[in-house]
Coordinates of C-alpha atoms and ligand atoms in Angstrom, one line a residue:
M1 CA 31.3 -29.6 60.7
I2 CA 33.5 -27.6 63.3
P3 CA 32.1 -28.4 66.9
R4 CA 30.4 -25.4 68.3
A5 CA 31.4 -23.8 71.7
D6 CA 28.7 -24.0 74.1
A7 CA 27.7 -20.5 75.5
N8 CA 28.0 -21.9 79.1
G9 CA 31.0 -24.1 78.9
P10 CA 34.5 -24.8 77.4
P11 CA 34.4 -25.5 73.5
A12 CA 33.8 -29.1 72.7
Q13 CA 36.7 -31.1 71.4
P14 CA 36.9 -30.6 67.6
A15 CA 36.3 -33.8 65.8
A16 CA 38.6 -34.9 62.8
P17 CA 38.2 -32.7 59.9
A18 CA 35.7 -33.5 57.3
S19 CA 37.2 -31.8 54.5
D20 CA 40.5 -30.4 53.7
L21 CA 39.7 -27.0 55.2
P22 CA 42.1 -25.9 57.9
V23 CA 40.9 -26.6 61.5
L24 CA 42.4 -25.4 64.9
A25 CA 44.4 -28.2 66.4
A26 CA 43.1 -29.5 69.8
V27 CA 44.9 -28.2 72.6
D28 CA 45.1 -30.3 75.8
T29 CA 46.9 -28.1 78.4
P30 CA 44.8 -26.1 80.7
A31 CA 44.1 -22.5 79.5
A32 CA 43.9 -19.3 81.6
P33 CA 40.4 -17.7 81.8
G34 CA 41.6 -14.8 79.6
D35 CA 43.0 -17.4 76.9
E36 CA 39.8 -19.1 77.0
A37 CA 37.6 -16.4 75.9
L38 CA 40.2 -15.6 73.1
W39 CA 39.9 -19.1 72.1
I40 CA 36.1 -19.0 72.0
D41 CA 36.1 -15.9 69.8
V42 CA 39.0 -17.4 67.3
I43 CA 36.8 -20.6 66.9
H44 CA 33.7 -18.5 66.5
K45 CA 35.2 -16.6 63.7
M46 CA 36.6 -19.6 62.1
D47 CA 33.3 -21.3 62.2
A48 CA 31.9 -18.3 60.3
V49 CA 34.6 -18.3 57.7
Y50 CA 34.2 -22.0 57.3
A51 CA 30.4 -21.7 56.8
D52 CA 31.1 -19.0 54.3
L53 CA 33.4 -21.1 52.4
V54 CA 31.0 -24.2 52.2
S55 CA 28.2 -21.9 51.1
S56 CA 30.2 -20.3 48.4
Q57 CA 31.4 -23.7 47.3
S58 CA 28.1 -25.0 47.0
A59 CA 27.0 -21.8 45.2
L60 CA 29.8 -22.2 42.8
E61 CA 28.8 -25.8 42.1
E62 CA 25.3 -24.8 41.3
R63 CA 26.4 -22.0 39.0
T64 CA 29.0 -24.4 37.5
E65 CA 26.0 -27.0 36.7
R66 CA 23.8 -24.2 35.4
L67 CA 26.7 -23.1 33.0
Q68 CA 27.1 -26.7 31.9
E69 CA 23.3 -26.8 31.4
A70 CA 23.2 -23.6 29.4
H71 CA 26.3 -24.8 27.3
D72 CA 24.7 -28.1 26.5
F73 CA 21.5 -26.3 25.6
I74 CA 23.6 -24.0 23.2
G75 CA 25.4 -26.8 21.9
S76 CA 22.3 -28.7 21.2
V77 CA 20.5 -25.6 19.4
L78 CA 23.6 -24.9 17.3
G79 CA 23.7 -28.7 16.6
A80 CA 20.0 -28.9 15.5
M81 CA 20.4 -25.7 13.3
T82 CA 19.9 -26.4 9.4
D83 CA 21.3 -22.9 8.7
V84 CA 25.1 -22.6 9.0
L85 CA 26.4 -20.4 11.8
V86 CA 29.8 -18.9 12.4
V87 CA 30.7 -16.8 15.4
C88 CA 34.0 -14.6 14.9
A89 CA 35.8 -12.0 17.1
A90 CA 36.1 -8.4 16.1
G91 CA 39.5 -9.2 14.7
L92 CA 37.5 -11.8 12.4
Q93 CA 39.1 -15.0 13.9
V94 CA 36.6 -17.8 14.0
Q95 CA 35.3 -18.5 17.5
Q96 CA 32.5 -20.9 16.9
V97 CA 31.1 -22.7 13.9
N98 CA 28.1 -25.1 14.1
A99 CA 27.4 -28.7 13.0
A100 CA 25.6 -27.6 9.8
M101 CA 28.8 -25.6 8.7
L102 CA 31.1 -28.3 9.5
R103 CA 28.9 -30.7 7.4
L104 CA 29.5 -28.3 4.4
V105 CA 33.1 -27.3 4.7
G106 CA 34.3 -30.6 6.5
G107 CA 36.8 -30.9 9.4
D108 CA 36.3 -30.4 13.1
A109 CA 35.4 -27.1 14.8
T110 CA 39.0 -27.1 16.1
D111 CA 40.4 -27.0 12.4
W112 CA 38.6 -23.4 11.9
I113 CA 38.5 -21.9 15.3
G114 CA 41.1 -19.4 15.7
G115 CA 41.6 -18.9 11.9
P116 CA 40.4 -16.1 9.7
V117 CA 36.6 -16.3 9.1
S118 CA 37.2 -15.7 5.4
A119 CA 38.8 -19.3 5.2
L120 CA 35.3 -20.8 5.4
F121 CA 34.2 -19.3 2.3
D122 CA 35.3 -19.9 -1.4
A123 CA 38.4 -17.9 -2.5
G124 CA 36.2 -16.0 -5.1
D125 CA 33.7 -14.9 -2.3
R126 CA 36.0 -14.0 0.5
A127 CA 36.0 -10.4 -0.4
T128 CA 32.2 -10.1 -0.4
V129 CA 32.0 -11.9 3.1
T130 CA 34.8 -9.3 4.4
A131 CA 32.9 -6.3 2.7
L132 CA 29.7 -7.7 4.3
I133 CA 31.3 -7.8 7.9
E134 CA 32.8 -4.4 7.4
A135 CA 29.8 -2.9 6.6
V136 CA 28.1 -4.3 9.7
R137 CA 31.0 -3.0 11.8
R138 CA 30.5 0.5 10.4
G139 CA 26.7 0.1 11.2
R140 CA 25.4 0.3 7.6
P141 CA 22.3 -1.5 6.4
V142 CA 23.1 -4.8 4.8
A143 CA 21.1 -7.2 2.5
P144 CA 22.1 -10.8 2.6
R145 CA 24.4 -12.1 -0.1
E146 CA 24.9 -15.3 -1.8
V147 CA 28.3 -16.9 -1.3
R148 CA 30.0 -20.3 -1.7
L149 CA 31.5 -22.2 1.1
A150 CA 35.1 -23.5 0.9
G151 CA 35.5 -26.8 -0.5
A152 CA 31.7 -27.7 -0.4
E153 CA 30.6 -30.1 -3.0
P154 CA 29.3 -28.7 -6.2
G155 CA 25.6 -27.5 -5.8
L156 CA 25.7 -27.9 -2.1
G157 CA 27.8 -25.0 -0.9
L158 CA 25.8 -22.0 -2.0
V159 CA 24.5 -20.1 1.0
S160 CA 22.7 -16.9 1.5
I161 CA 24.5 -15.2 4.4
D162 CA 23.6 -12.3 6.7
C163 CA 25.6 -10.8 9.4
A164 CA 25.0 -9.1 12.8
P165 CA 27.3 -7.6 15.3
R166 CA 27.9 -9.1 18.7
Q167 CA 28.5 -7.1 21.8
D168 CA 30.0 -7.7 25.2
A169 CA 28.4 -7.1 28.6
N170 CA 29.6 -3.4 28.4
G171 CA 27.9 -3.0 24.9
R172 CA 31.1 -3.0 23.1
L173 CA 31.6 -4.7 19.8
A174 CA 33.0 -8.3 20.5
G175 CA 32.6 -9.8 17.2
F176 CA 30.2 -11.0 14.6
V177 CA 27.6 -13.6 14.0
I178 CA 27.2 -14.8 10.6
V179 CA 24.2 -17.0 9.7
G180 CA 23.7 -18.5 6.3
R181 CA 21.0 -20.4 4.7
P182 CA 22.1 -23.3 2.3
I183 CA 20.3 -22.5 -0.9
G184 CA 22.2 -25.1 -3.3
E185 CA 19.6 -27.8 -2.5
L186 CA 16.9 -25.2 -2.8
Q187 CA 18.1 -24.1 -6.0
R188 CA 18.4 -27.7 -7.4
A189 CA 14.9 -28.4 -6.2
Y190 CA 13.8 -25.3 -8.1
R191 CA 15.6 -26.3 -11.2
A192 CA 14.0 -29.7 -11.0
R193 CA 10.6 -28.3 -10.5
D194 CA 10.9 -25.8 -13.4
A195 CA 12.2 -28.7 -15.6
A196 CA 9.2 -30.7 -14.6
N197 CA 6.9 -27.8 -15.2
R198 CA 8.3 -27.1 -18.7
K199 CA 7.8 -30.9 -19.3
L200 CA 4.3 -30.8 -18.2
Q201 CA 3.5 -27.5 -20.3
H202 CA 5.0 -29.3 -23.2
T203 CA 3.0 -32.3 -22.8
Q204 CA -0.1 -30.2 -22.2
Q205 CA 0.5 -28.3 -25.5
Q206 CA 0.8 -31.6 -27.2
L207 CA -2.4 -33.0 -25.7
L208 CA -4.0 -29.9 -26.6
V209 CA -2.8 -30.1 -30.2
A210 CA -3.9 -33.9 -30.1
E211 CA -7.4 -32.7 -28.9
K212 CA -7.6 -30.0 -31.6
M213 CA -6.6 -32.7 -34.2
A214 CA -9.2 -35.0 -32.9
A215 CA -11.8 -32.2 -33.1
L216 CA -10.6 -31.5 -36.5
G217 CA -10.9 -35.1 -37.5
R218 CA -14.4 -35.2 -36.1
L219 CA -15.5 -32.0 -38.0
V220 CA -13.8 -33.3 -41.3
A221 CA -15.8 -36.6 -41.0
G222 CA -18.9 -34.6 -40.2
V223 CA -18.2 -32.3 -43.1
A224 CA -17.4 -35.1 -45.5
H225 CA -20.7 -36.8 -44.7
E226 CA -22.6 -33.6 -45.0
L227 CA -21.1 -32.8 -48.3
N228 CA -21.5 -36.3 -49.6
N229 CA -25.3 -35.8 -49.7
P230 CA -25.5 -32.7 -51.9
I231 CA -22.5 -33.7 -54.1
S232 CA -23.9 -37.1 -55.0
F233 CA -27.4 -35.2 -55.6
V234 CA -25.6 -32.7 -58.0
F235 CA -23.9 -35.6 -59.6
G236 CA -26.9 -37.6 -60.3
N237 CA -28.7 -34.5 -61.5
M238 CA -25.9 -33.6 -63.9
Y239 CA -25.6 -37.2 -65.5
A240 CA -29.4 -37.1 -66.1
L241 CA -29.0 -33.5 -67.7
R242 CA -26.4 -34.8 -69.9
R243 CA -28.6 -37.8 -71.1
Y244 CA -31.4 -35.3 -71.6
G245 CA -29.1 -33.0 -73.5
Q246 CA -28.2 -35.9 -75.8
A247 CA -32.0 -36.9 -76.3
L248 CA -32.9 -33.2 -77.0
T249 CA -29.9 -32.8 -79.6
T250 CA -31.1 -36.0 -81.3
Y251 CA -34.7 -34.8 -81.4
L252 CA -33.5 -31.2 -82.7
A253 CA -31.4 -32.8 -85.5
A254 CA -34.4 -35.0 -86.5
L255 CA -36.4 -32.0 -86.8
D256 CA -33.8 -30.3 -89.0
G257 CA -33.4 -33.4 -91.0
G258 CA -37.0 -33.1 -92.6
T259 CA -38.5 -36.1 -91.0
S260 CA -42.1 -36.9 -91.4
E261 CA -44.7 -36.0 -88.9
A262 CA -45.3 -39.5 -87.8
E263 CA -41.5 -40.3 -87.6
R264 CA -41.3 -37.1 -85.5
A265 CA -44.0 -38.2 -83.2
E266 CA -42.2 -41.6 -82.9
L267 CA -38.9 -40.1 -82.0
R268 CA -40.6 -37.7 -79.6
R269 CA -42.1 -40.6 -77.6
S270 CA -39.0 -42.9 -78.0
L271 CA -36.9 -40.0 -76.6
K272 CA -39.5 -39.3 -73.9
I273 CA -38.8 -35.7 -74.9
D274 CA -42.1 -34.5 -73.0
R275 CA -40.8 -36.1 -69.8
I276 CA -37.6 -34.6 -70.2
L277 CA -39.0 -31.1 -70.8
A278 CA -41.0 -31.5 -67.5
D279 CA -38.0 -32.7 -65.6
I280 CA -35.6 -30.3 -66.6
G281 CA -36.9 -27.5 -64.4
P282 CA -37.1 -29.4 -61.1
L283 CA -33.7 -31.1 -62.0
V284 CA -31.9 -27.6 -62.4
D285 CA -33.5 -26.5 -59.2
G286 CA -32.4 -29.5 -57.3
T287 CA -28.9 -29.1 -58.7
L288 CA -28.9 -25.5 -57.7
E289 CA -30.2 -26.6 -54.2
G290 CA -27.3 -29.0 -53.8
A291 CA -24.7 -26.5 -55.0
E292 CA -26.1 -24.0 -52.4
R293 CA -26.0 -26.7 -49.7
V294 CA -22.2 -27.1 -50.5
R295 CA -21.7 -23.5 -50.4
D296 CA -23.5 -23.1 -47.0
I297 CA -21.3 -25.9 -45.7
V298 CA -18.2 -24.5 -46.8
Q299 CA -19.1 -21.0 -45.3
D300 CA -20.0 -22.8 -42.0
L301 CA -16.5 -24.6 -42.1
R302 CA -14.9 -21.1 -42.9
Q303 CA -16.4 -19.7 -39.9
F304 CA -15.4 -22.6 -37.7
S305 CA -11.9 -22.6 -38.7
A306 CA -11.7 -19.0 -38.3
S307 CA -13.0 -19.1 -34.8
R308 CA -10.0 -17.6 -33.3
E309 CA -10.0 -14.4 -34.8
E310 CA -13.5 -14.3 -35.5
A311 CA -15.4 -11.0 -35.0
P312 CA -18.9 -11.1 -33.3
D313 CA -21.6 -11.4 -36.0
R314 CA -25.2 -11.6 -36.1
F315 CA -26.5 -15.2 -36.8
D316 CA -29.2 -17.8 -36.0
V317 CA -28.3 -20.0 -32.9
V318 CA -31.0 -22.5 -34.1
R319 CA -29.5 -23.2 -37.5
L320 CA -26.0 -23.4 -36.0
V321 CA -27.2 -25.7 -33.1
V322 CA -28.9 -28.0 -35.6
T323 CA -26.0 -28.3 -38.1
A324 CA -23.4 -28.9 -35.1
A325 CA -25.7 -31.6 -33.5
N326 CA -26.1 -33.2 -37.0
W327 CA -22.7 -33.3 -37.8
V328 CA -21.9 -35.1 -34.6
A329 CA -24.8 -37.5 -35.0
K330 CA -23.9 -38.5 -38.5
T331 CA -20.3 -39.3 -37.7
R332 CA -21.6 -41.7 -34.9
R333 CA -21.6 -45.4 -35.8
T334 CA -24.9 -45.9 -34.3
P335 CA -26.5 -42.4 -34.9
P336 CA -28.1 -41.3 -31.5
D337 CA -31.8 -40.4 -31.2
L338 CA -31.2 -36.8 -31.6
R339 CA -34.4 -34.5 -31.0
F340 CA -34.7 -30.6 -31.1
D341 CA -36.8 -28.5 -28.9
L342 CA -36.0 -24.9 -30.6
P343 CA -37.8 -21.8 -31.5
P344 CA -38.1 -21.2 -35.4
V345 CA -35.0 -18.6 -35.2
L346 CA -33.1 -17.2 -32.2
E347 CA -30.8 -14.4 -33.4
V348 CA -27.8 -13.6 -31.3
V349 CA -24.5 -11.4 -32.0
G350 CA -21.6 -13.5 -31.1
R351 CA -18.9 -15.6 -32.3
K352 CA -20.4 -18.4 -34.3
G353 CA -17.4 -20.7 -34.7
A354 CA -16.9 -20.9 -30.7
L355 CA -20.4 -21.9 -30.2
H356 CA -20.3 -24.4 -32.8
Q357 CA -17.4 -26.1 -31.0
I358 CA -19.2 -26.0 -27.6
V359 CA -22.2 -27.6 -29.2
V360 CA -20.3 -30.3 -30.9
N361 CA -18.3 -31.2 -27.8
L362 CA -21.6 -31.3 -25.7
V363 CA -23.4 -33.5 -28.2
Q364 CA -20.3 -35.8 -28.6
N365 CA -20.3 -36.3 -24.7
A366 CA -24.0 -36.8 -24.5
A367 CA -23.7 -39.4 -27.5
D368 CA -20.9 -41.0 -25.5
A369 CA -22.9 -41.2 -22.4
I370 CA -25.8 -42.9 -23.9
G371 CA -23.5 -45.2 -25.8
G372 CA -25.3 -48.1 -27.6
R373 CA -28.4 -47.9 -25.5
S374 CA -31.5 -48.6 -27.7
D375 CA -33.5 -46.0 -25.7
G376 CA -30.7 -43.4 -25.7
R377 CA -31.9 -40.0 -26.6
I378 CA -30.6 -36.6 -26.8
V379 CA -32.5 -33.5 -26.7
V380 CA -30.9 -30.2 -27.7
A381 CA -32.9 -27.0 -26.9
A382 CA -32.6 -23.3 -26.9
H383 CA -34.7 -20.3 -25.9
A384 CA -34.5 -16.7 -25.2
A385 CA -34.5 -15.4 -21.7
A386 CA -34.2 -11.6 -21.1
D387 CA -30.8 -10.7 -22.6
R388 CA -29.5 -14.3 -22.7
A389 CA -29.7 -17.2 -25.1
I390 CA -30.0 -20.5 -23.0
I391 CA -28.9 -23.5 -24.9
T392 CA -29.3 -27.0 -23.3
V393 CA -28.1 -30.5 -24.2
A394 CA -29.7 -33.1 -22.4
D395 CA -29.3 -37.1 -22.3
N396 CA -30.6 -39.9 -20.6
G397 CA -27.4 -41.7 -19.9
P398 CA -26.0 -42.7 -16.7
G399 CA -25.6 -38.9 -15.5
I400 CA -22.5 -37.5 -13.6
A401 CA -21.6 -39.0 -10.4
A402 CA -21.5 -36.7 -7.4
E403 CA -17.8 -37.4 -6.7
I404 CA -16.6 -36.1 -10.2
R405 CA -19.0 -33.4 -10.7
D406 CA -16.6 -30.6 -9.5
K407 CA -13.9 -32.3 -11.8
I408 CA -15.3 -32.4 -15.1
F409 CA -14.4 -29.1 -16.2
E410 CA -10.7 -29.6 -15.2
P411 CA -8.3 -30.1 -18.0
F412 CA -7.5 -33.6 -18.8
F413 CA -10.1 -35.0 -16.5
T414 CA -11.7 -38.0 -18.2
T415 CA -13.3 -41.1 -17.2
K416 CA -13.2 -42.5 -20.7
P417 CA -10.8 -45.4 -21.5
V418 CA -7.2 -44.3 -22.7
G419 CA -7.2 -43.2 -26.2
S420 CA -11.1 -42.4 -26.4
G421 CA -10.9 -39.0 -24.5
T422 CA -8.5 -36.4 -23.6
G423 CA -10.6 -34.9 -21.0
L424 CA -10.4 -31.4 -22.7
G425 CA -13.9 -31.0 -24.3
L426 CA -15.5 -29.6 -21.4
Y427 CA -12.4 -27.6 -20.2
L428 CA -12.1 -25.9 -23.6
S429 CA -16.0 -25.4 -24.0
Y430 CA -16.1 -23.8 -20.6
N431 CA -13.3 -21.3 -21.3
L432 CA -14.8 -20.6 -24.7
A433 CA -18.3 -20.0 -23.1
A434 CA -16.5 -17.6 -20.7
K435 CA -14.8 -15.9 -23.7
L436 CA -18.3 -15.5 -25.3
G437 CA -19.5 -13.7 -22.2
G438 CA -21.6 -16.7 -21.2
T439 CA -21.5 -19.6 -18.7
L440 CA -21.4 -23.4 -19.1
T441 CA -22.8 -25.6 -16.2
A442 CA -23.7 -29.2 -15.8
D443 CA -26.9 -30.6 -14.1
T444 CA -27.9 -34.0 -13.2
P445 CA -32.0 -33.8 -13.5
A446 CA -34.0 -35.8 -11.0
S447 CA -35.3 -37.4 -14.1
G448 CA -31.9 -38.9 -14.9
G449 CA -29.1 -38.4 -17.4
A450 CA -27.1 -35.2 -17.7
C451 CA -28.0 -31.8 -18.7
F452 CA -25.4 -29.1 -19.9
R453 CA -26.8 -25.5 -20.0
L454 CA -24.9 -22.9 -21.9
T455 CA -26.0 -19.3 -21.6
L456 CA -24.9 -16.7 -24.0
P457 CA -25.6 -12.9 -24.1
M458 CA -28.0 -12.0 -26.8
D459 CA -25.5 -9.4 -28.1
A460 CA -21.7 -10.1 -27.2
R461 CA -20.7 -6.5 -28.0
D462 CA -22.7 -5.2 -25.1
G463 CA -20.4 -7.2 -22.6
Ligands
ATP501 N1 -23.3 -36.0 -20.8 C1 -22.4 -36.6 -19.9 N2 -22.9 -37.5 -19.2 C2 -22.0 -38.2 -18.1 N3 -20.8 -37.8 -18.0 C3 -20.2 -36.8 -18.8 C4 -21.2 -36.1 -19.7 N4 -20.2 -35.0 -20.3 C5 -19.0 -35.3 -19.7 N5 -19.1 -36.2 -18.8 C6 -17.9 -36.6 -17.9 O1 -16.9 -35.7 -17.9 C7 -15.7 -36.0 -18.3 C8 -15.1 -34.8 -18.9 O2 -15.7 -34.7 -20.2 P1 -14.7 -34.0 -21.3 O3 -15.6 -33.6 -22.6 O4 -14.1 -32.8 -20.9 O5 -13.7 -34.9 -21.6 P2 -14.0 -36.5 -22.4 O6 -15.2 -36.5 -23.1 O7 -13.8 -37.4 -21.5 O8 -12.7 -36.3 -23.6 P3 -12.7 -35.4 -24.7 O9 -11.4 -34.6 -24.6 O10 -12.5 -36.4 -25.9 O11 -13.8 -34.7 -24.9 C9 -16.1 -37.2 -19.3 O12 -15.0 -38.1 -19.3 C10 -17.2 -37.9 -18.4 O13 -17.0 -38.6 -17.3
MG502 MG1 -15.8 -34.6 -24.3

């Protein structure tokens, strides 16, 4: 600091300069009184100039520091960006590129700065980039474009770019800022996801087919069992009728052959003609009944297999529920204790095949739930409530644990060992119930076990 002049005395001797700033050299010759005032004035002025210089220097230093901070901040932001960024002058020379861009196009910023902005892009897309910039220059609205970057690895260099004008402090066009979002990775991820989706759908289709085949298998086993009874019945009767026919033919031939009364009586007794005559009626009736049963089963089967295109039809829920439940019960190695709590008839108008499939699935699950338990029991009930038919299938198995209660209707959810269940039974049943205009819900009654409740409209044509 320059020594200050005291208002009442001569100026103090200036000390050695602290900096390179010019200072007035000390003079040791005595000064005239007029000269002294001049000196004081000069020293004051110099002091003021020096103070100004010092304060502008510190302001400059402060500003430089702030500038550096701002520069570092912008640098760190640009460096952290995952989108690519190019700043170019109005003449389209590159002024700035960020790290994300350099990672994709390679090289240092200095390799690109000063060069044409189009060089950053694939030769095939340069015209697109230039057209985009020119549109922005003319103030036209532009939409992002997908372009490839120069020399980027295959699958990595695709970016969706957008461009905005950059103005100087006077509001004049100073250049352009291009920002691009790399979409090569994104596209690859999308493609991988699509492929995984397609694979999943394919697998689900296969599982659905497998489930349908398993259902068909169960159905065929049930039908075979069901048909076996009446057919063996018909066979047995037909063999008996053939024997009866032979006996009657022999007897009639004896009658025609002029045999004696005694011989005829003996023949009648030995051929059991009277028993045959009494038996023929019931035998034919029984055979007819067996044949009718076969016809009914085939009809049931037809309706089941046609369930997809089946039109709503009037049918008896009770009869259908009993048939479906029995089919399942009879195919089990240990037939479950199956009980019914049903009205004599419960007619509804709906799709018989779909209902059959639901009941089969529910009874199948109930039979699985009670397993080989000696006291295992399944109760199938139905009743009408206003415009709905309610069908319940309850069992006294372990019930449905709280943590899986909201999952059991999901496709492929199963707690059964691999190969024993596909987890599609309830999912399909739930959707079939919805298609029938009804609902399917699961309950765990306080008394234990599980109870599935199916509601159906009394007349599906109303819905
Ligand atoms: N009556 C029931 N008691 C206890 N749990 C049941 C009952 N019914 C269904 N569940 C549970 O719901 C799960 C899903 O049943 P769903 O019928 O959808 O599939 P699944 O029986 O396992 O296989 P599938 O496709 O062969 O029917 C079962 O694995 C079981 O855990
Ligand atoms: Mg099941």
